[in-house]
Tab-separated table of C-alpha atoms and ligand atoms in Angstrom:
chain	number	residue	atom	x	y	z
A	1	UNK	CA	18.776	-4.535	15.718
A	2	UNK	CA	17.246	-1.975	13.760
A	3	UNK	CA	13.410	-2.433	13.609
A	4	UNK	CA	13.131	-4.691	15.799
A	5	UNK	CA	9.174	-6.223	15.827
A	6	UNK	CA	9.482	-8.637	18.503
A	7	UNK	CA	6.325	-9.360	20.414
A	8	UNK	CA	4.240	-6.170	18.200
A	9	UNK	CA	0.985	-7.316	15.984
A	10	UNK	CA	0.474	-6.119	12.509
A	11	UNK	CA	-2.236	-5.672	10.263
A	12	UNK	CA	-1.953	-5.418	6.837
A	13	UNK	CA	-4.576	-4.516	3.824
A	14	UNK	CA	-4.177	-6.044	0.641
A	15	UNK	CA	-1.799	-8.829	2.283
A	16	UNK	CA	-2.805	-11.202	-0.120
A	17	UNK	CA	0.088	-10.194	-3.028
A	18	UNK	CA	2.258	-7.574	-4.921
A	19	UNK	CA	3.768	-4.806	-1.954
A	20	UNK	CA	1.197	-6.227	0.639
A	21	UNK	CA	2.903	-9.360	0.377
A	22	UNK	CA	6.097	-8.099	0.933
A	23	UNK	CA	5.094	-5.712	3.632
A	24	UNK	CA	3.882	-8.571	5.643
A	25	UNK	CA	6.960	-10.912	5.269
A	26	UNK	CA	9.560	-7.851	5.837
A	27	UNK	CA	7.755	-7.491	9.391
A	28	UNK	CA	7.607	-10.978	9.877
A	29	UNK	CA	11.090	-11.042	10.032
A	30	UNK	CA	12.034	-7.916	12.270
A	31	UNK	CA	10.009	-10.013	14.097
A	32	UNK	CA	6.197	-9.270	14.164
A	33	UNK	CA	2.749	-11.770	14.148
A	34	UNK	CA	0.233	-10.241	10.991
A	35	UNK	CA	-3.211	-10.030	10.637
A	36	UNK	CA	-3.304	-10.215	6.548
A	37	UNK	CA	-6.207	-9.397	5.095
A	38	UNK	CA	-7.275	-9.131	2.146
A	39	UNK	CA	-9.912	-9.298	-0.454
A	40	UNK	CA	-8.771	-12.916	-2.131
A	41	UNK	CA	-9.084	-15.083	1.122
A	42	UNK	CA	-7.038	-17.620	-0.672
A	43	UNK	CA	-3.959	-14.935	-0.776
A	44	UNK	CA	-4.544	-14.149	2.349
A	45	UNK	CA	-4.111	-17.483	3.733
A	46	UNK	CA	-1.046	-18.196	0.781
A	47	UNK	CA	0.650	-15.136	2.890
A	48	UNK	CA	-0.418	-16.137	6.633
A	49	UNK	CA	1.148	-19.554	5.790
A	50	UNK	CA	4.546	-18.196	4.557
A	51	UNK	CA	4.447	-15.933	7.717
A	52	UNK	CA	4.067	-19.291	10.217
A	53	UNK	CA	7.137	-20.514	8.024
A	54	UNK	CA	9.251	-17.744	9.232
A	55	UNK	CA	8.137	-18.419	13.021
A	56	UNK	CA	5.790	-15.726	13.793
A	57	UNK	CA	1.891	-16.329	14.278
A	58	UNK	CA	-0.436	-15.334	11.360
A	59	UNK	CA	-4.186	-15.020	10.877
A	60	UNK	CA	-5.680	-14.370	7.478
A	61	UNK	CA	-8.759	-12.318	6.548
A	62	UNK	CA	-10.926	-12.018	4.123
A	63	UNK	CA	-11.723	-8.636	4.147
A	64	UNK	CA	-13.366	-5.812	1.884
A	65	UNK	CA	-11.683	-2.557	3.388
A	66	UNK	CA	-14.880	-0.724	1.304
A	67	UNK	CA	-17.164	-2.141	3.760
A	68	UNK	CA	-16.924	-1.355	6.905
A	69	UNK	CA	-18.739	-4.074	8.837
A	70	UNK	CA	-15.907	-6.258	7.223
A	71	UNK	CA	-13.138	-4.361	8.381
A	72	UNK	CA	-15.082	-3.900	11.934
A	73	UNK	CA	-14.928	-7.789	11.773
A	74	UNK	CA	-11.554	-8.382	10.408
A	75	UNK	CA	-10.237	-5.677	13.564
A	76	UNK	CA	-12.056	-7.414	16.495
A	77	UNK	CA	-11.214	-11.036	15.048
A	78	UNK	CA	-7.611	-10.590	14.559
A	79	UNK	CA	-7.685	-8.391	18.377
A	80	UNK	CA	-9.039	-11.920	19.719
A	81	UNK	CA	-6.900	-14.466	18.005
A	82	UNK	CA	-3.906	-12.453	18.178
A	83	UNK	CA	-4.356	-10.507	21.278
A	84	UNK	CA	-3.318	-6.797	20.045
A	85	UNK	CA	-2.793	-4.230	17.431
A	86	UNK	CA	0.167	-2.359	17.430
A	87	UNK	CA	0.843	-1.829	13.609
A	88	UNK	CA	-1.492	-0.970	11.059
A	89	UNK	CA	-0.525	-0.645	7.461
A	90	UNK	CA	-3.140	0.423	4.925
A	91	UNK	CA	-1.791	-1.188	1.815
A	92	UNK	CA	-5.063	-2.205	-0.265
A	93	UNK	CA	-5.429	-0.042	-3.424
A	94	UNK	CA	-6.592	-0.266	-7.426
A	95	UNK	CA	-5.891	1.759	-10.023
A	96	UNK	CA	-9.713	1.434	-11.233
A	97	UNK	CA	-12.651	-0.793	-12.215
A	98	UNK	CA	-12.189	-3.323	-13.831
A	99	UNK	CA	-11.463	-3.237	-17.143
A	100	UNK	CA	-9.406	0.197	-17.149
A	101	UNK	CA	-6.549	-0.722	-19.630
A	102	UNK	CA	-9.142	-1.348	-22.085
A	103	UNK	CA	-10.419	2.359	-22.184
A	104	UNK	CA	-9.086	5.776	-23.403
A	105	UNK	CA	-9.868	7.817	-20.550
A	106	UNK	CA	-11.073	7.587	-16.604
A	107	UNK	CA	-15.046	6.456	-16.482
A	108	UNK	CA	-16.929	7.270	-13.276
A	109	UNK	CA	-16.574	3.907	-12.381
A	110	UNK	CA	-12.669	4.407	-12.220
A	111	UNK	CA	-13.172	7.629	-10.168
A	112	UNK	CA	-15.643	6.259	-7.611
A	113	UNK	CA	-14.087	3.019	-6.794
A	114	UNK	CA	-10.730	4.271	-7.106
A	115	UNK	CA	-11.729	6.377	-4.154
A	116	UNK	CA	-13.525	3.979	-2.293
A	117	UNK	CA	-10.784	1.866	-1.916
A	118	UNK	CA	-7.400	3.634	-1.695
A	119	UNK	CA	-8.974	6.903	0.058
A	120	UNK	CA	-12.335	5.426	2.108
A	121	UNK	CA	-11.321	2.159	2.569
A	122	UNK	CA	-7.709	4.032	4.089
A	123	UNK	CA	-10.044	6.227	6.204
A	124	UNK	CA	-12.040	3.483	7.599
A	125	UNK	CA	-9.769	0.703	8.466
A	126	UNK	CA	-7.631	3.339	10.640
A	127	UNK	CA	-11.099	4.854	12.085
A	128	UNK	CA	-11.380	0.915	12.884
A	129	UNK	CA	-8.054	-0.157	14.681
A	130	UNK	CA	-7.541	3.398	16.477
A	131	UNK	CA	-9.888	2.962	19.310
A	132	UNK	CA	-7.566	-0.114	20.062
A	133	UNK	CA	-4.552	2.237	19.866
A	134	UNK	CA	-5.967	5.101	21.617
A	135	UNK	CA	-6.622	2.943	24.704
A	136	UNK	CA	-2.848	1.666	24.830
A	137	UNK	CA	-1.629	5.146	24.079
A	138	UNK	CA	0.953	4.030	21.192
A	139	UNK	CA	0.341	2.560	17.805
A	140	UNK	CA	1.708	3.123	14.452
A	141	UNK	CA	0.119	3.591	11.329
A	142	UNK	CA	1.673	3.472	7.869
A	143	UNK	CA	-0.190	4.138	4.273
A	144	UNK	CA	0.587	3.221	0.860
A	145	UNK	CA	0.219	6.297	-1.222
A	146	UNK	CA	2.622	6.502	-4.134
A	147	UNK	CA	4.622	8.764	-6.290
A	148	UNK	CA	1.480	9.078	-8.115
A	149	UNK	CA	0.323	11.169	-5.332
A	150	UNK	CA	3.053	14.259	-5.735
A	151	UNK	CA	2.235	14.958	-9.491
A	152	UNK	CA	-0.802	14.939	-11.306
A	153	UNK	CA	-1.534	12.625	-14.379
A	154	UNK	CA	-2.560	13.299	-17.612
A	155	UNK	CA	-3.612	9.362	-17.696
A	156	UNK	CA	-5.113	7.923	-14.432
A	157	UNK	CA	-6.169	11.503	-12.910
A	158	UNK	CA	-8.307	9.794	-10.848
A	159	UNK	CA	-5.631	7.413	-9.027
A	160	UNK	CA	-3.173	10.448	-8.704
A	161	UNK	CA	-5.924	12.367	-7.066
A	162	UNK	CA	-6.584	9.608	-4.614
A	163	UNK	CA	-3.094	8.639	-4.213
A	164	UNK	CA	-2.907	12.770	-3.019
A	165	UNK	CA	-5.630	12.508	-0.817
A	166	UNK	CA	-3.999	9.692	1.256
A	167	UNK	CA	-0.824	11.922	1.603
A	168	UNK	CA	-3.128	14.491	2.797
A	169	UNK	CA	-4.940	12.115	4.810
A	170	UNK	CA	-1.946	11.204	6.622
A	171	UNK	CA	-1.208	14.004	7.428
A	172	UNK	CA	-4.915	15.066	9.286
A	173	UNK	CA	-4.361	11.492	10.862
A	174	UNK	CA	-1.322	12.379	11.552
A	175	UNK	CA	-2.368	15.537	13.702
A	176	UNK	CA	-5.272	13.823	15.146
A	177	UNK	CA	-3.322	11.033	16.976
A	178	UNK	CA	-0.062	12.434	17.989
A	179	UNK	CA	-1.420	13.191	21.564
A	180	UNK	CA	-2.110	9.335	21.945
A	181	UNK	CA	1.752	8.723	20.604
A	182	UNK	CA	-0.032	7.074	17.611
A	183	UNK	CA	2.234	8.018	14.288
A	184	UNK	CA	1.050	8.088	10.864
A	185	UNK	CA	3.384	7.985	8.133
A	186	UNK	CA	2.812	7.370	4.149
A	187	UNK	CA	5.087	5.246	1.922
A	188	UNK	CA	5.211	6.285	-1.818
A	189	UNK	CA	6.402	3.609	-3.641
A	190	UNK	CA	7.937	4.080	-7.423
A	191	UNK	CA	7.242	1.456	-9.872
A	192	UNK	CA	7.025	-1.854	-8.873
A	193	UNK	CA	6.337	-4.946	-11.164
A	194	UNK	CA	3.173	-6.015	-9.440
A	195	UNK	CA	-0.102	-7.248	-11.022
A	196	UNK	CA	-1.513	-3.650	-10.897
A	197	UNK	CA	1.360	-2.358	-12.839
A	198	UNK	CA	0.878	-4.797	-15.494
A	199	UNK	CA	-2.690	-3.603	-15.834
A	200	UNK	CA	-1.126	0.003	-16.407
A	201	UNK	CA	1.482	-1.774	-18.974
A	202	UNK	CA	-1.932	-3.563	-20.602
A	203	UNK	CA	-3.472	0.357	-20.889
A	204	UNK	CA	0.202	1.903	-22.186
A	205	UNK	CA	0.333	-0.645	-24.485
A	206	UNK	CA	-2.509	0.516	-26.359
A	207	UNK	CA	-2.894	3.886	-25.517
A	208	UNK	CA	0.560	5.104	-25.303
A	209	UNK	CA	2.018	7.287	-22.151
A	210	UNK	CA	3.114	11.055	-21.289
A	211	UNK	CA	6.717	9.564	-20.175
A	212	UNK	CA	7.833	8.129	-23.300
A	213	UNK	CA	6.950	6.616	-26.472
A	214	UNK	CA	5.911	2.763	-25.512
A	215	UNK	CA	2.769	2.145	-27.616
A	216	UNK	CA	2.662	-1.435	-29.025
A	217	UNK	CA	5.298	-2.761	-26.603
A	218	UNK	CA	4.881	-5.702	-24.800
A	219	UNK	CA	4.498	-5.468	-20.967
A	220	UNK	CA	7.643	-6.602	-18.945
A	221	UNK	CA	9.158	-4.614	-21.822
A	222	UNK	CA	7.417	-1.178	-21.609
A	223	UNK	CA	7.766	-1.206	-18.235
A	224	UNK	CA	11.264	-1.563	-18.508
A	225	UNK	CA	11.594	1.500	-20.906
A	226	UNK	CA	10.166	3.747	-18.097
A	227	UNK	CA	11.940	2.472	-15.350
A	228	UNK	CA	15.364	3.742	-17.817
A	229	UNK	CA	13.499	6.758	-19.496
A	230	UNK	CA	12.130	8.072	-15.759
A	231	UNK	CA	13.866	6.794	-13.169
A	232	UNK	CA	17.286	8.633	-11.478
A	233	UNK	CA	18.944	5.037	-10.650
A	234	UNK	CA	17.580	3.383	-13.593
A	235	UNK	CA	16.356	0.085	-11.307
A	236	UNK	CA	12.841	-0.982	-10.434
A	237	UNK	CA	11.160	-1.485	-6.877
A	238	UNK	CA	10.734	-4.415	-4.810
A	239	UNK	CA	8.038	-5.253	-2.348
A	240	UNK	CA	11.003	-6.424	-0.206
A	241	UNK	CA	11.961	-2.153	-0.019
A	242	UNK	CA	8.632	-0.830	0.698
A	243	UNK	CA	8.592	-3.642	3.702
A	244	UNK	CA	11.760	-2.402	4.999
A	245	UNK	CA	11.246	1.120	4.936
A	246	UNK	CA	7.888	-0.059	6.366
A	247	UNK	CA	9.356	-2.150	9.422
A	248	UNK	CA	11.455	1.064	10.301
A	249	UNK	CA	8.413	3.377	10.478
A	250	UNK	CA	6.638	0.603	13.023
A	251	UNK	CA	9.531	0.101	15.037
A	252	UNK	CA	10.123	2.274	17.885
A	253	UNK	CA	13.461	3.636	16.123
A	254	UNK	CA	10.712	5.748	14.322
A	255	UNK	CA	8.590	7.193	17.279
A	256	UNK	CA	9.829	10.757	16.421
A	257	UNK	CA	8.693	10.579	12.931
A	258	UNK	CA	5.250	11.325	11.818
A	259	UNK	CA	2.887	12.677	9.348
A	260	UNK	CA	5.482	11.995	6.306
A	261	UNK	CA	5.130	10.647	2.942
A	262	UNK	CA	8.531	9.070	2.254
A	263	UNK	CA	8.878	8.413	-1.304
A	264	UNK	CA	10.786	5.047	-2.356
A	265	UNK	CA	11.191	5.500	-6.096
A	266	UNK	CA	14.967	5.823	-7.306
A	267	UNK	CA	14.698	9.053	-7.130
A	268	UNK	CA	11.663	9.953	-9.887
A	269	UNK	CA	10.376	12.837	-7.333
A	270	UNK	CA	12.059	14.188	-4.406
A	271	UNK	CA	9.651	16.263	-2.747
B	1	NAD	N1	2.921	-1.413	-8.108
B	1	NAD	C1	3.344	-0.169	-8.075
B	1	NAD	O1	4.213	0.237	-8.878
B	1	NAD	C2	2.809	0.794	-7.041
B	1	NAD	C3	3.375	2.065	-7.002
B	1	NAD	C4	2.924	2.984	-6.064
B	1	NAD	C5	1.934	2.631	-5.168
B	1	NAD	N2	1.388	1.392	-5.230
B	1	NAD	C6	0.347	1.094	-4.221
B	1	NAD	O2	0.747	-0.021	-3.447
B	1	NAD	C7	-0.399	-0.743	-2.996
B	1	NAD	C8	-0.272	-2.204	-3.402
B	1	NAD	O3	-0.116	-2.251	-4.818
B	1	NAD	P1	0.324	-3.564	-5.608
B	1	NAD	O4	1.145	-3.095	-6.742
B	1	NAD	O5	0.854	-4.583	-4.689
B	1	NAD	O6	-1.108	-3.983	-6.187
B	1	NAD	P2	-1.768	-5.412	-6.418
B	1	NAD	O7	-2.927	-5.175	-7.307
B	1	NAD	O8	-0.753	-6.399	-6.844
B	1	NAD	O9	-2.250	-5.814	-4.953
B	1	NAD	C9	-3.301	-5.117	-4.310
B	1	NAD	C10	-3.915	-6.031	-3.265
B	1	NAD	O10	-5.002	-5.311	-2.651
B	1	NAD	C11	-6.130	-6.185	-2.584
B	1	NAD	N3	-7.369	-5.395	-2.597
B	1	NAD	C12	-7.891	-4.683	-3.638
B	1	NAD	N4	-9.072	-4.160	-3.295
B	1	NAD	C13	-9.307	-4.535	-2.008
B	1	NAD	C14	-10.383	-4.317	-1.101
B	1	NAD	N5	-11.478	-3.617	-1.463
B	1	NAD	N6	-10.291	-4.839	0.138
B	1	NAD	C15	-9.194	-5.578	0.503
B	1	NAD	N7	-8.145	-5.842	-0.319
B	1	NAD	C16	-8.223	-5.319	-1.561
B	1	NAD	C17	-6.003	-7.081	-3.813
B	1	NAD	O11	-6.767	-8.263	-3.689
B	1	NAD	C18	-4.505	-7.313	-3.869
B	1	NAD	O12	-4.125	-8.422	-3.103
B	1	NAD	C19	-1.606	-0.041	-3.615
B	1	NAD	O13	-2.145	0.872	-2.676
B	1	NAD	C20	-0.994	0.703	-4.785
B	1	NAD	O14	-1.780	1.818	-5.152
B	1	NAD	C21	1.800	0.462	-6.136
């Protein structure tokens, strides 16, 4: 079997829904027990429970991956009820404060928790679990970036800039654990119909977008029109892709491949 998970530990950010979700149950079945964590306990525990139902063990979290006594907590309770942890995948992410489709432009709210989450929050759940990895020698690491990270935007600078910095991050992360056989890879997913792109939908709506003329449109709609007007294969993402692509980069199929930021978008940007 490709990907095969059997007997490995995950732990997953932002667990609780959207790609998170799906990241957790695609491991689940190559075979893998998760750690989901995430900010909504009662996702968390939604997730953990669909994981049992596919016959792995599960232990949800709630956990705030901007703080890092939760994460510390989150690390050392899942090492104890689940015994080890071989995959990390920092998934949790916003695209600003709350609020953002409502306003024109970025606000320095946007900026700073934008980065606290997607770029610290990144930085310190990995500075968590390493130790753990370092010890064993192996370990694999995998970060949600996005296509929003590989071209700038006139419209949620902020997120592209943070989305950049976690490509870049993996790649210092990248260089700092190879000698432990730890990899670090990035996934940059396309455009997925999750609840943070129907905040973005909300903030096209009103404001209109770069890609194409959707002002006024309804959500499911507008997001519909980019996914034909931008998108090579003219077909939206699943969670169910990201997961797969990110079962291959844990399994040991993928031991020669690190510091990358694959992009899983129909073809929008291939660099
Ligand atoms: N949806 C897309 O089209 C798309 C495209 C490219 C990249 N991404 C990235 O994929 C990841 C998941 O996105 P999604 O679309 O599933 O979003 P989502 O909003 O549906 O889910 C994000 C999850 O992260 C959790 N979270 C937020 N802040 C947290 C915190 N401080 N601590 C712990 N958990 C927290 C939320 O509770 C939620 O469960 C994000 O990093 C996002 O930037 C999404």
């Amino acid at each position: 079997m490709i990907a095969d998970l059997s007997g490995r530990v995950a732990l997953v950010t932002g667990a609780g829904r959207g790609i998170g979700r799906g990241i957790s149950l695609a491991l689940a079945e190559q075979g893998a027990d998760v750690a989901a964590a995430d900010l909504i306990a009662e996702n968390a525990a939604d997730v953990a429970a669909e994981v049992e139902r596919l016959g792995r063990r599960a232990a949800p979290f709630q956990v705030d991956v901007t703080d890092r006594q939760s994460i510390d907590a989150a690390v050392s309770d899942a090492l104890e009820r689940l015994g080890r942890i071989d995959i990390l995948v920092n998934n949790a992410g916003i695209i600003g404060a709350g609020g953002i489709w409502e306003r024109g432009a970025p606000s320095d709210e946007d900026w700073q928790q934008t980065f606290e989450v997607n770029v610290r929050g990144m930085v310190m759940a990995s500075e968590s679990v390493q130790g753990h990895m370092i010890e064993r020698g192996s370990g694999r690491i995998i970060n949600i970036a996005s296509i929003a990270g590989r071209q700038g935007s006139p419209e949620i600078p902020h997120y592209s800039t943070s989305k950049a910095a976690a490509i870049s991050w993996t790649q210092s992360s990248a260089l700092q654990l190879a000698a432990h056989r730890i990899t670090v890879n990035a996934i940059c997913p396309g455009l997925l119909w999750t609840p943070m792109w129907e905040a973005i939908a909300r903030r096209r709506s009103t404001f209109g977008s770069s890609q194409s003329e959707v002002r006024g449109l309804p959500g499911r709609e507008l997001f519909e029109r980019i996914v034909h007007d931008t998108m090579p294969m003219r077909r939206e993402q699943t969670p169910e892709d990201i997961g797969k692509l990110a079962a291959f980069l844990a399994s040991d199929d993928a031991k020669n491949i690190t510091g990358q930021a694959i992009n899983v978008d129909g073809g929008i940007r291939m660099n």
